[in-house]
Amino acid sequence: MNPVSKDNFTVTHALSCKNISRSYGKVKALGNISFDVEPGEIFGVIGPDGAGKSTLFRILTTLLLPDSGSASVEGFDVVSDYKKIRKIVGYMPGRFSLYQDLTVEENLRIFATLFNTTIEENYYLIKDIYSQIEPFKKRMAGALSGGMKQKLALSCALIHKPSILFLDEPTTGIDPVSRKELWEMLRKLKSQGITIIVSTPYMDEASLCDRIALIQNGEFLKIDTPKAIVESFGRRLISVKGDNMGLLLKRLREIPGVISCFAFGDSHHVTTERDGNSADSLTADSLRFALEKQGHTNIEITPVEANIEDCFMELIAR
Amino acid sequence: MREFRIFVQKEFFHIFRDRWTTLILLVLPVLMIILFGFGITTEIRNTKFAVYDPSRDDATRGIVNKLETSDYFTLDSYLSSPSQIEQLFKEGRVGFVVVFGEKFYHSLLHTGDAKIQLIADGTDPNTASVLTNYATALINTYQQELLARQQIASGIQRGITAETRLLYNPTLKSAYNIVPGIMGMILMLICALMTSVSIAREKELGTMEVLLVSPMKPFLIILSKLVPYFTISIVNYITILLLSVYILKVPIAGSLVLLTALSLLFIFVSLSLGILISSLVEKQIVALLISGMLLLMPAVFLSGLMFPVETMPDVLQWFSHILPVKWFIIAVRNVMIKGLGITSILKEVALLAGMGVIILVVSIKKFKYRLE
């Protein structure tokens, strides 16, 4: 690996990542990842389990070395300047990594002291989220619910006022209300000027980020704003419901003109060519006709706007 | 310094909030001293024996009387036939059986080939050999007394009399052997095993990951883990000494300062071992197995605590040389039991110090500043 001097990076980037690759033995975890994050941005890394999100986060937080490529955080190289990076970042691993046999308050105090600060000094930063668990501050961290654990972990990662925050799947395994609260918290932190890199397997959280990267098998499929990604979905999307959804999915995939079809909640999302002039292109009406001819009943067909999940499915189907 | 203090405090919380850890660290040493000191003993006291005596003359009665009047043995029964012997052992009623030849006294005086046989249970070789040794010694004493009487009568002085005297432990109390051994084991257990497990726990639970992404020097994190175990080791060292002096009645013959310095050196070696193990493993169970199998078990078997190392195969003897605990036990015996000075343990001290420095250097080199 070539050492890269600080000057090679534009210092205005909060984070810059160039051609990062990493393998575990023969298994490739990350291949050629490049992206930049601007100061004060919420950058989402979105992809399924095992896509390489945690490996990427560990390289950026100086816990793992990349096999090749280079990355800098706030202008510091993740390999040579790792000590400086460790002073300015906040990191919340994907797994709950606090002391279960210490109380909520003790955990927070330890992390504050670890970074040479006090709870009181930066209390304003965590107030919104910590005030919700403060009534339980004498409780052991191990006895907290999933959502409260994440709130505590976030408080611990924030207590030293990091300039950049790495959150590895902060919303995995917690209830919808806590999820919503966590994201509201992230918006507030953004307004304080903190750059946030967050990973999640939930596609519906993509729209809460300023920009997102879709990751699959260790490679970024696309990096853009959620809006631009949705708009770039160049096809017509039709939602189909009906009796016997299993058979319906199979039949839909056999119909000429259907590019792809995936189960999507309680309906199926069918992708067809947007341009309806060619002979085998499908519109909502012609699709209904084709299905009813096959004897399907209670067919409900609605044209829908594509969302991030549709884009993701389309990108991996390519 | 503030972060170091809070980490030491956190480590004490980990220890004292877990009931079992507290028990192992503070109660186990006391239990071990008491169990090994009183329960497991190689001393012989009031062992029962049986006699098959076809002669029934003055000499055989004299020998049986000699055995019975000693503190060690009590007569169980006279057997009417040798065939009963096996049954006695199967029932476990006696420790050994004395079988006399026919016309014992007559043979003793005239032909000089009076026969006497001692039968003991070989399934427990240690006890069997101790029993037969004691009995043989008593029989020899009787023989010498008998000869002496005759010599006085005949006025002739002859024969060589070997008189055995056991130094430093005249009453053959096993506690003299046990205390240095237990001390080595306990210090090893707390310093090496508990330290390595507690560092491995941080790795296993993922907390090490968060600690590493912080300005705190990893070396300080490790050092803060050593402080509580060091403190507890000192507490245990004092407990063991108090117990052995006041309960087991094993006096400290040598210098207490020297003994303490020696123990501090050994604690240093064990703590280094603990760090080394923890820098090599990721899981608590692996740390536990490595410390248990590679340190504690050999410490029990190869350190001379239970069996003399001199009788072991060469390979095991060589292996025992690389165990710090072996040298510690030898040195503690010299200082605490024999009352010798620093000059007698220079070799052991040099070896321990050398081992400690090497282990510490290797473990610092091996210490990971990242996750791999």
Short mmCIF file of C-alpha atoms in Angstrom, two decimals, chain A residues 22 58 61-65 78-79 82 86-87 89 91 93 95-99 101-102 106 109-111 113-118 140, chain B residues 2-4 6-7 10 13-15 17-18 201-216 218 221 369-372:
data_model
loop_
_atom_site.label_atom_id
_atom_site.label_comp_id
_atom_site.label_asym_id
_atom_site.label_seq_id
_atom_site.Cartn_x
_atom_site.Cartn_y
_atom_site.Cartn_z
CA ARG A 22 -10.24 -5.62 2.05
CA ARG A 58 -13.87 -0.57 11.07
CA THR A 61 -12.38 4.04 12.51
CA THR A 62 -8.78 2.70 12.29
CA LEU A 63 -9.68 -0.69 13.75
CA LEU A 64 -8.81 -2.63 10.60
CA LEU A 65 -6.20 -2.04 7.93
CA VAL A 78 -6.58 6.07 8.68
CA VAL A 79 -3.33 4.09 8.75
CA TYR A 82 -4.74 6.59 13.47
CA ARG A 86 -9.20 8.16 17.50
CA LYS A 87 -9.37 11.48 19.33
CA VAL A 89 -14.38 10.41 16.05
CA TYR A 91 -17.88 5.19 17.06
CA PRO A 93 -20.31 -0.59 16.75
CA ARG A 95 -23.06 -4.90 18.46
CA PHE A 96 -23.99 -3.47 21.86
CA SER A 97 -20.54 -2.80 23.28
CA LEU A 98 -21.01 -1.27 26.69
CA TYR A 99 -20.43 -2.77 30.11
CA ASP A 101 -22.54 -5.00 34.66
CA LEU A 102 -22.11 -1.27 35.08
CA GLU A 106 -21.21 4.61 35.16
CA ARG A 109 -18.98 8.53 32.94
CA ILE A 110 -16.35 6.03 31.81
CA PHE A 111 -16.68 7.10 28.20
CA THR A 113 -13.46 10.24 31.16
CA LEU A 114 -11.94 8.12 28.41
CA PHE A 115 -12.01 11.19 26.18
CA ASN A 116 -10.88 13.53 28.92
CA THR A 117 -14.16 15.30 29.34
CA THR A 118 -17.09 15.14 31.76
CA MET A 140 -27.35 -1.93 34.98
CA ARG B 2 -8.21 10.54 35.80
CA GLU B 3 -9.04 8.01 33.10
CA PHE B 4 -6.64 5.50 34.65
CA ILE B 6 -11.84 5.35 36.66
CA PHE B 7 -10.70 2.28 34.75
CA LYS B 10 -14.47 -0.10 36.76
CA PHE B 13 -16.82 -3.19 39.89
CA HIS B 14 -16.53 -6.06 37.40
CA ILE B 15 -14.96 -8.24 40.07
CA ARG B 17 -20.45 -7.33 41.16
CA ASP B 18 -19.99 -10.91 40.08
CA ARG B 201 -13.77 -10.58 27.95
CA GLU B 202 -13.35 -7.02 26.68
CA LYS B 203 -12.48 -8.46 23.28
CA GLU B 204 -15.27 -11.01 23.25
CA LEU B 205 -17.99 -8.56 24.30
CA GLY B 206 -16.80 -5.95 21.81
CA THR B 207 -15.98 -3.30 24.41
CA MET B 208 -12.31 -3.39 23.41
CA GLU B 209 -13.41 -2.15 19.99
CA VAL B 210 -14.89 0.99 21.52
CA LEU B 211 -11.99 1.50 23.91
CA LEU B 212 -9.47 1.34 21.08
CA VAL B 213 -11.26 4.14 19.20
CA SER B 214 -10.38 6.61 21.93
CA PRO B 215 -7.36 8.69 22.91
CA MET B 216 -6.51 6.37 25.84
CA PRO B 218 -3.97 0.75 24.98
CA ILE B 221 -6.07 0.08 29.47
CA TYR B 369 -3.56 -1.62 18.60
CA ARG B 370 -6.21 -2.66 16.09
CA LEU B 371 -8.67 -5.51 15.88
CA GLU B 372 -6.18 -7.79 14.11
#
